[in-house]
Coordinates of C-alpha atoms and ligand atoms in Angstrom, one line a residue:
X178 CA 121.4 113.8 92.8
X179 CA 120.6 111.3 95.8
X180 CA 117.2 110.3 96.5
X181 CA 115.9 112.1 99.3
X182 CA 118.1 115.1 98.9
X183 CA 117.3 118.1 99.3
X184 CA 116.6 119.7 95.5
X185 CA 117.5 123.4 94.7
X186 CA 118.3 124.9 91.4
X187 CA 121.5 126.2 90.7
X188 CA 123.3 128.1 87.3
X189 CA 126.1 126.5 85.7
X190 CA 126.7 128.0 83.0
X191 CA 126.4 131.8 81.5
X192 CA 126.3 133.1 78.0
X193 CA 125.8 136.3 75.9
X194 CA 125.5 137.4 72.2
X195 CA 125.5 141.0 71.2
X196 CA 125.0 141.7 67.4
X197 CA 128.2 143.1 65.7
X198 CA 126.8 146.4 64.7
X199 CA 127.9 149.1 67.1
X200 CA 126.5 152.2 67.5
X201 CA 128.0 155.1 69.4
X202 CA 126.1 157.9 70.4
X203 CA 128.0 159.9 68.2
X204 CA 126.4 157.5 65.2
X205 CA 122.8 157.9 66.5
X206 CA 123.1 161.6 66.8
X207 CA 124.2 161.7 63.1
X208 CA 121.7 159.3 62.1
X209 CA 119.0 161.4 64.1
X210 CA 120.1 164.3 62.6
X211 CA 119.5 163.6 59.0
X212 CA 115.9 162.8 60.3
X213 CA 116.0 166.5 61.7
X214 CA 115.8 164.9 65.3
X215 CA 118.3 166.7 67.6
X216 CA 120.3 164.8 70.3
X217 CA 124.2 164.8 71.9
X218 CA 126.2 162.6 73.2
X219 CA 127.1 164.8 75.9
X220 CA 122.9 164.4 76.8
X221 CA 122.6 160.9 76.5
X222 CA 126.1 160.2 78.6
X223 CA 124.7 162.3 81.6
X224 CA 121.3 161.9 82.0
X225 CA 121.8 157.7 81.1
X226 CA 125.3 156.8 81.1
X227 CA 124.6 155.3 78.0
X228 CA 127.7 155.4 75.3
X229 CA 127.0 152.9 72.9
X230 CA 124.8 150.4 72.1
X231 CA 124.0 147.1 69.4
X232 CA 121.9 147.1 66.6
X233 CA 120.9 143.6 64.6
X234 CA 120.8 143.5 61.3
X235 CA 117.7 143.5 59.2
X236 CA 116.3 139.7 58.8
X237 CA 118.1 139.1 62.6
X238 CA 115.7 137.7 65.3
X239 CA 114.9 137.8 68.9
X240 CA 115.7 133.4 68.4
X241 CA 119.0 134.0 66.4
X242 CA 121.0 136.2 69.2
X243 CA 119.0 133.8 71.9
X244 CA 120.9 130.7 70.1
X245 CA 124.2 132.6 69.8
X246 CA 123.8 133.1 73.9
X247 CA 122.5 129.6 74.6
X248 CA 124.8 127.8 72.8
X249 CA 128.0 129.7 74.9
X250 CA 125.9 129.1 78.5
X251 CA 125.6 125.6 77.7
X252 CA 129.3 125.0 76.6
X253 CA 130.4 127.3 79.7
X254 CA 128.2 124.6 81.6
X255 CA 129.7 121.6 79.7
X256 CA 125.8 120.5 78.7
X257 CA 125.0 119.9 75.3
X258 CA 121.5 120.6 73.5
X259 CA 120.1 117.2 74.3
X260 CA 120.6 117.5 78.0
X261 CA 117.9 120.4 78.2
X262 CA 114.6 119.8 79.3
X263 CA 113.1 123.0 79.7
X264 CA 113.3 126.2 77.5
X265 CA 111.7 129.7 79.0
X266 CA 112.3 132.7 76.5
X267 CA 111.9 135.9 77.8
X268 CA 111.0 138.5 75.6
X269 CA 109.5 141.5 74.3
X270 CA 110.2 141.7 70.8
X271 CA 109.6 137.8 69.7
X272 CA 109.8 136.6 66.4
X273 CA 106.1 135.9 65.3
X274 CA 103.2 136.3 67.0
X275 CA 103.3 133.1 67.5
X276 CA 104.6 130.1 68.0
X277 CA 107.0 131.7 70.5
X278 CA 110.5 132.4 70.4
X279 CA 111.4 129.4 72.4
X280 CA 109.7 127.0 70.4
X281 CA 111.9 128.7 67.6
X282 CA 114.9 128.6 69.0
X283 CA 114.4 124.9 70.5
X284 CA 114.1 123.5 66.6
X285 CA 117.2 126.1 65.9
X286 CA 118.9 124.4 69.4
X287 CA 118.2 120.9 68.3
X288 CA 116.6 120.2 71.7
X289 CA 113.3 119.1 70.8
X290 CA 110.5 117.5 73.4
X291 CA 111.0 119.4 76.2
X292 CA 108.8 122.4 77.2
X293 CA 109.6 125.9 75.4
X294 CA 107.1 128.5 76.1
X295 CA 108.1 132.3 76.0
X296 CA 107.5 134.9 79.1
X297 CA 106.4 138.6 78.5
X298 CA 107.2 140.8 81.4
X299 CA 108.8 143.4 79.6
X300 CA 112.6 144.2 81.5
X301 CA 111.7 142.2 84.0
X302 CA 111.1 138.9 82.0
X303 CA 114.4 137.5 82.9
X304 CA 114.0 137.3 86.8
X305 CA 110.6 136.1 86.0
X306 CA 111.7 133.4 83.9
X307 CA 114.1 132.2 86.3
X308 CA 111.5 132.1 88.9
X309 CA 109.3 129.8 87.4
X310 CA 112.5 127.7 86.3
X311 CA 113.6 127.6 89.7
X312 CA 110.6 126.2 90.8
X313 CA 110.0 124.0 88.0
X314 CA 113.3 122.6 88.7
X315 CA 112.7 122.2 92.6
X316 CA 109.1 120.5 91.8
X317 CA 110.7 118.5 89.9
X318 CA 109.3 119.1 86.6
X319 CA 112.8 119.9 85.4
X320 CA 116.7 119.4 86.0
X321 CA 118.4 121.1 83.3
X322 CA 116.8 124.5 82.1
X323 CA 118.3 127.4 79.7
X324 CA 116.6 130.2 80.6
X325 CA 117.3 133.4 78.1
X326 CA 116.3 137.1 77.6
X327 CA 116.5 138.4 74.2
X328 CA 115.4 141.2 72.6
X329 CA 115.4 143.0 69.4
X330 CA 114.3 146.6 70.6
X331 CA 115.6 148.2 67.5
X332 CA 112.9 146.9 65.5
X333 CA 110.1 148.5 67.7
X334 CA 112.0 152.3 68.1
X335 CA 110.7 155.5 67.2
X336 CA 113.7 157.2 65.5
X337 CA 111.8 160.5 65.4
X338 CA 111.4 160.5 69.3
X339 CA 114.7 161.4 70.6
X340 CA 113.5 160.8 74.4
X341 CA 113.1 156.9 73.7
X342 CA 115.1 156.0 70.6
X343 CA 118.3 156.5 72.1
X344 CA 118.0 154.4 75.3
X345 CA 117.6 150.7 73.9
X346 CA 119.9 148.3 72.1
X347 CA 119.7 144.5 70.6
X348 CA 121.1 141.3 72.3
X349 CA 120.9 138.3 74.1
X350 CA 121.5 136.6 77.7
X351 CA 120.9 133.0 78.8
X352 CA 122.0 130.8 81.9
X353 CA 121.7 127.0 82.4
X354 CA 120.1 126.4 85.6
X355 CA 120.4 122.7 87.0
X356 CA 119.0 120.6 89.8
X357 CA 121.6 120.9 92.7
X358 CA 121.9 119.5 96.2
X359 CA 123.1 123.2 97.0
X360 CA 121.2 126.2 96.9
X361 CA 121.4 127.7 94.3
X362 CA 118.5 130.8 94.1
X363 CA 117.6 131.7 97.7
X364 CA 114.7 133.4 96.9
X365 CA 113.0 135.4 94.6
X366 CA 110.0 138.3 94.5
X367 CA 108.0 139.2 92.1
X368 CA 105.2 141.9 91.9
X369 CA 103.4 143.4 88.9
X370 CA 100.8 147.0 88.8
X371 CA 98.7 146.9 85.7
X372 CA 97.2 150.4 86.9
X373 CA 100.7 151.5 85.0
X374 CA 100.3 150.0 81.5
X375 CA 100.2 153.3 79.6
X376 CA 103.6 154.7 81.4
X377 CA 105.6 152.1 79.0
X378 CA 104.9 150.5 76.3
X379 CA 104.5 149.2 72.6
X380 CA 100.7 149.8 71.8
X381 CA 100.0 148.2 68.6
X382 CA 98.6 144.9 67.8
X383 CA 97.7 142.8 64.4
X384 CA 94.0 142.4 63.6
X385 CA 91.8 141.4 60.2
X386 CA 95.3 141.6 58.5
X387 CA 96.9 144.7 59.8
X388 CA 98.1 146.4 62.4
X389 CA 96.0 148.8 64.7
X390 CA 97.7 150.8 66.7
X391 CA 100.9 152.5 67.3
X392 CA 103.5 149.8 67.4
X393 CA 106.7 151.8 68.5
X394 CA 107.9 152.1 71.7
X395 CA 106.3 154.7 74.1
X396 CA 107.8 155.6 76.9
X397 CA 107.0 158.3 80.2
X398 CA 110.2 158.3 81.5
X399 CA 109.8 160.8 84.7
X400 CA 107.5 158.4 85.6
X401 CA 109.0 155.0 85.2
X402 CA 112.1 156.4 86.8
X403 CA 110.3 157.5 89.9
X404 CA 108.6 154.2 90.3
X405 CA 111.4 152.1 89.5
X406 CA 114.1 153.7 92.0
X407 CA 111.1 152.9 94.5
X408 CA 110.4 149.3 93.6
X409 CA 114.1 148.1 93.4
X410 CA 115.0 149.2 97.2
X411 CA 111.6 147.1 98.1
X412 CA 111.8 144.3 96.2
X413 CA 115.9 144.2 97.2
X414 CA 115.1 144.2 101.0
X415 CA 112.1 142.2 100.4
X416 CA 114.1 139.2 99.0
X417 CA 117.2 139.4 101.1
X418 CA 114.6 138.8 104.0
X419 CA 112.6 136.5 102.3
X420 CA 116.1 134.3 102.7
X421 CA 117.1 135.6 105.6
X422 CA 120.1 137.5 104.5
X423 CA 121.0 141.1 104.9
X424 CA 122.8 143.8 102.5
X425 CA 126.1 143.1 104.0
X426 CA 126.0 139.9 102.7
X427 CA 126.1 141.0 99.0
X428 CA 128.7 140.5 96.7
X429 CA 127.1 141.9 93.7
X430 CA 124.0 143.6 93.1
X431 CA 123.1 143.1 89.2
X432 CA 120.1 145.4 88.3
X433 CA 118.1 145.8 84.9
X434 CA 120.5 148.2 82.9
X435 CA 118.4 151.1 82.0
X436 CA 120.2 154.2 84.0
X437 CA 123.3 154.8 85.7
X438 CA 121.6 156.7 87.9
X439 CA 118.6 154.6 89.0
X440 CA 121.0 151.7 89.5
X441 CA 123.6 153.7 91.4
X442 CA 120.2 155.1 93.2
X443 CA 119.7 151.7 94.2
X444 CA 123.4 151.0 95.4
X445 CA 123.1 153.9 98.0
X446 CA 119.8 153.1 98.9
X447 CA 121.1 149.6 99.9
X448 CA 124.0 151.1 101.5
X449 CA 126.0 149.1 99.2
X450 CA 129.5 150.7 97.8
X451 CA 129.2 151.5 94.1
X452 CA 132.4 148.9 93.2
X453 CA 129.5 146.0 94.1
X454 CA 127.1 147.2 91.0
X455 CA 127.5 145.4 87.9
X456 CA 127.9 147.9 85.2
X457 CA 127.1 147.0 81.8
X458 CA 124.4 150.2 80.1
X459 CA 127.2 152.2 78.5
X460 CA 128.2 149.5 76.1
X461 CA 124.5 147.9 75.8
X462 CA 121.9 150.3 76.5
X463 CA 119.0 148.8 77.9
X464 CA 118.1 145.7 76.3
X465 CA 115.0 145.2 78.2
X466 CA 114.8 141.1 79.2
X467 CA 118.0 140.9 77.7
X468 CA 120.0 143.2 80.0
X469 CA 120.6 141.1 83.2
X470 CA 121.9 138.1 82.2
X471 CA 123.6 140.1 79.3
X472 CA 125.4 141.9 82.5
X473 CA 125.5 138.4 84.3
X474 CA 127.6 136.7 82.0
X475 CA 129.8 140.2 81.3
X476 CA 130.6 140.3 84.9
X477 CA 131.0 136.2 84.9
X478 CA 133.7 136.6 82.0
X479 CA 135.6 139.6 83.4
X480 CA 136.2 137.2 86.6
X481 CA 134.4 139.8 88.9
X482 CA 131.0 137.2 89.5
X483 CA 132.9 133.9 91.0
X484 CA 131.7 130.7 92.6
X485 CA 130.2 131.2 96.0
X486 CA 129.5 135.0 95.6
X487 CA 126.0 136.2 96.4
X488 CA 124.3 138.5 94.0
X489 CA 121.4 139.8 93.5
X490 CA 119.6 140.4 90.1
X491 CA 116.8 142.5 90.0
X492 CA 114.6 143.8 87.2
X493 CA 112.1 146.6 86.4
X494 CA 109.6 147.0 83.2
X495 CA 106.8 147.3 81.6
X496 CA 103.8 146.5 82.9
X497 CA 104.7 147.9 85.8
X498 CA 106.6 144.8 86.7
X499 CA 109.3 144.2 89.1
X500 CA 111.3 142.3 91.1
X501 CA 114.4 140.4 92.2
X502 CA 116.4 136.9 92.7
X503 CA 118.8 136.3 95.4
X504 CA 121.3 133.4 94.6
X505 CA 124.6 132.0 95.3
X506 CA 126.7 131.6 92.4
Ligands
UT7_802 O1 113.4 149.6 80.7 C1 112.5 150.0 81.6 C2 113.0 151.0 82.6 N1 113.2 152.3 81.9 C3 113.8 153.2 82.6 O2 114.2 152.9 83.7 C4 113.8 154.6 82.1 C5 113.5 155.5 83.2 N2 113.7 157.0 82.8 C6 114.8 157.5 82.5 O3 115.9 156.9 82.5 C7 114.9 159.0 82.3 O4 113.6 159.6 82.6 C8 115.2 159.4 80.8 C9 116.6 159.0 80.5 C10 114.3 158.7 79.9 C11 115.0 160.9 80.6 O5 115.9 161.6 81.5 P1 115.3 162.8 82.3 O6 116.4 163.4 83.2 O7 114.0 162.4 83.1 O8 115.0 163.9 81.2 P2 113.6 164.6 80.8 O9 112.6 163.6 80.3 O10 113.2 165.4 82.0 O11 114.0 165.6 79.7 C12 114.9 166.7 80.0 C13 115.1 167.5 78.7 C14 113.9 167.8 77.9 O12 114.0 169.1 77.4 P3 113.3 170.4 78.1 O13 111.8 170.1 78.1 O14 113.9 170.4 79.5 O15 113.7 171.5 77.2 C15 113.9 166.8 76.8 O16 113.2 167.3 75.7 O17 115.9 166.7 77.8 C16 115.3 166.7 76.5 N3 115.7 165.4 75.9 C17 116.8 165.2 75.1 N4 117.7 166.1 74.7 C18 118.7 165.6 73.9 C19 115.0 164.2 76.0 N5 115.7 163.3 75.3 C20 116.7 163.9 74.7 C21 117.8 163.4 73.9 N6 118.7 164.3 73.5 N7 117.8 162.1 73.4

């Protein structure tokens, strides 16, 4: 970069990492079954869109799909390990309590000095991360980040609670995002409502040696849909103005994957035709922090998402969290 020049932040690379083992919802309804827990695939197809969805295998971490993912951004952005100097892991379903997930996958990477740290904002820890990479990188604190969502949902399911353990799946997403004279991300907005813990989440936590509480996966899903086909029309019209940009302007609106129908909600909503919505929930499920750069770099590698396009990326989560980036690819 020249002195003096303007600094934005811009991706230059994608990459993604799904576990090998596949499971179709004809395979979860048999293994649901032999627990005596009913479900169809005809069920899960309408009311999710959901078809099929990765599983890690036992001893697999949240830092072992992120390294699979990192390692194919940074080749797609022709950077090697050493060139990083920050690390932002979002996730959900981390390796240890602690240290974090990046700090593990920094010593896995071979990258170590620069700042790791992990972000917890459920599904929407991926446009979170890039937000605080994006302006780490225009303070100046930064100039080559890998920012990753990965998630190991499996290991935190309910298999006897047919209205949860279906929706989510295993896998990883990352993006390299450089210093660039170009923007780059636009904008970005992010909001959070901790009146709304209770309608999602993982309860249990380790104390005195054990673990108190329920630590699967709870879930009211009437009302996180309801809030989150609100929130995603705000937050969408909130950043396109915040960069002074309008929905016509789109070329691809890439929302957390957790329903066909709230993201095709969306779509209308925005007045945006239904071939602009990055579709990736029938063959991932929802992955949580996972699923937006997971759909990213799918959309990146199919050819659709080129250089130049605008797209959005918007998340929705736990927490309640929301929100969305706007950026030129
Ligand atoms: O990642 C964070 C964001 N998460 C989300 O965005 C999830 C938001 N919520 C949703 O996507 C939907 O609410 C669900 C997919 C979770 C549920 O869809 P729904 O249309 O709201 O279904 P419902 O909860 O109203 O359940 C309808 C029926 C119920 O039976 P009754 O009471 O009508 O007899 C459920 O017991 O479907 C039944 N059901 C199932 N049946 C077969 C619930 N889960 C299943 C299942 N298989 N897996």
């Amino acid at each position: 970069m020249k002195p003096n020049a303007p600094r934005y932040s811009r991706i230059t690379g994608t990459g993604s990492w799904l576990p090998p083992r596949r499971l179709t919802n004809h395979d979860m309804a048999a293994m649901l079954a032999a627990r005596g827990v009913e479900t169809s695939d005809e069920w899960i197809v309408e009311r999710t869109g959901i078809r099929a969805r990765h599983f890690a295998d036992d001893g697999v971490n949240a830092s072992d799909l992120a390294l699979h993912a990192a390692r194919h951004a940074l080749e797609a952005a022709g950077r090697r390990a050493e060139d990083v100097d920050l690390i932002i892991v979002a996730t959900s379903t981390p390796d240890m309590v602690f240290p974090s997930t990046a700090c593990i996958l920094q010593a896995k990477l071979g990258a170590s000095g620069c700042p790791a740290f992990d972000v917890q904002a459920v599904c929407s820890g991926f446009v979170y991360g890039l937000t605080i990479a994006d302006a780490m990188i225009r303070a100046g604190s930064a100039s080559c980040a890998l920012v990753i969502g990965a998630e190991v949902f499996s290991r935190i399911l309910d298999f006897d609670d047919r209205t949860t353990c279906v929706l989510f799946g295993d896998g990883a997403g990352a993006v390299v995002l450089e210093a660039s004279e170009e923007p780059g991300i636009l904008a970005s907005d992010l909001h959070a409502d901790g009146r709304h813990v209770g309608i999602l989440c993982t309860p249990g936590t380790v104390s005195g040696g054990q673990v108190l509480g329920d630590p699967l996966l709870k879930m009211d899903g009437q009302a996180v849909f309801k809030l989150a086909i609100g929130v995603l029309e705000q937050s969408a019209r909130a950043v396109l103005e915040k960069a002074g940009r309008s929905e016509a302007d789109l070329d691809w609106l890439i929302p957390h994957q957790a329903n066909i129908r709230i993201m095709q909600g969306t779509a209308k909503k925005l007045k945006l035709p239904l071939d602009k919505l990055i579709v990736t929930v029938h063959e991932h499920g929802n992955t949580s922090a996972a699923s937006v750069p997971l759909a990213l770099d799918a959309a990146v590698k199919s050819g659709r998402v080129k250089r130049g396009d605008t797209v959005m990326l918007e998340g929705v989560g736990g927490g309640f969290t929301w929100g969305a980036v706007l950026l030129d690819f």
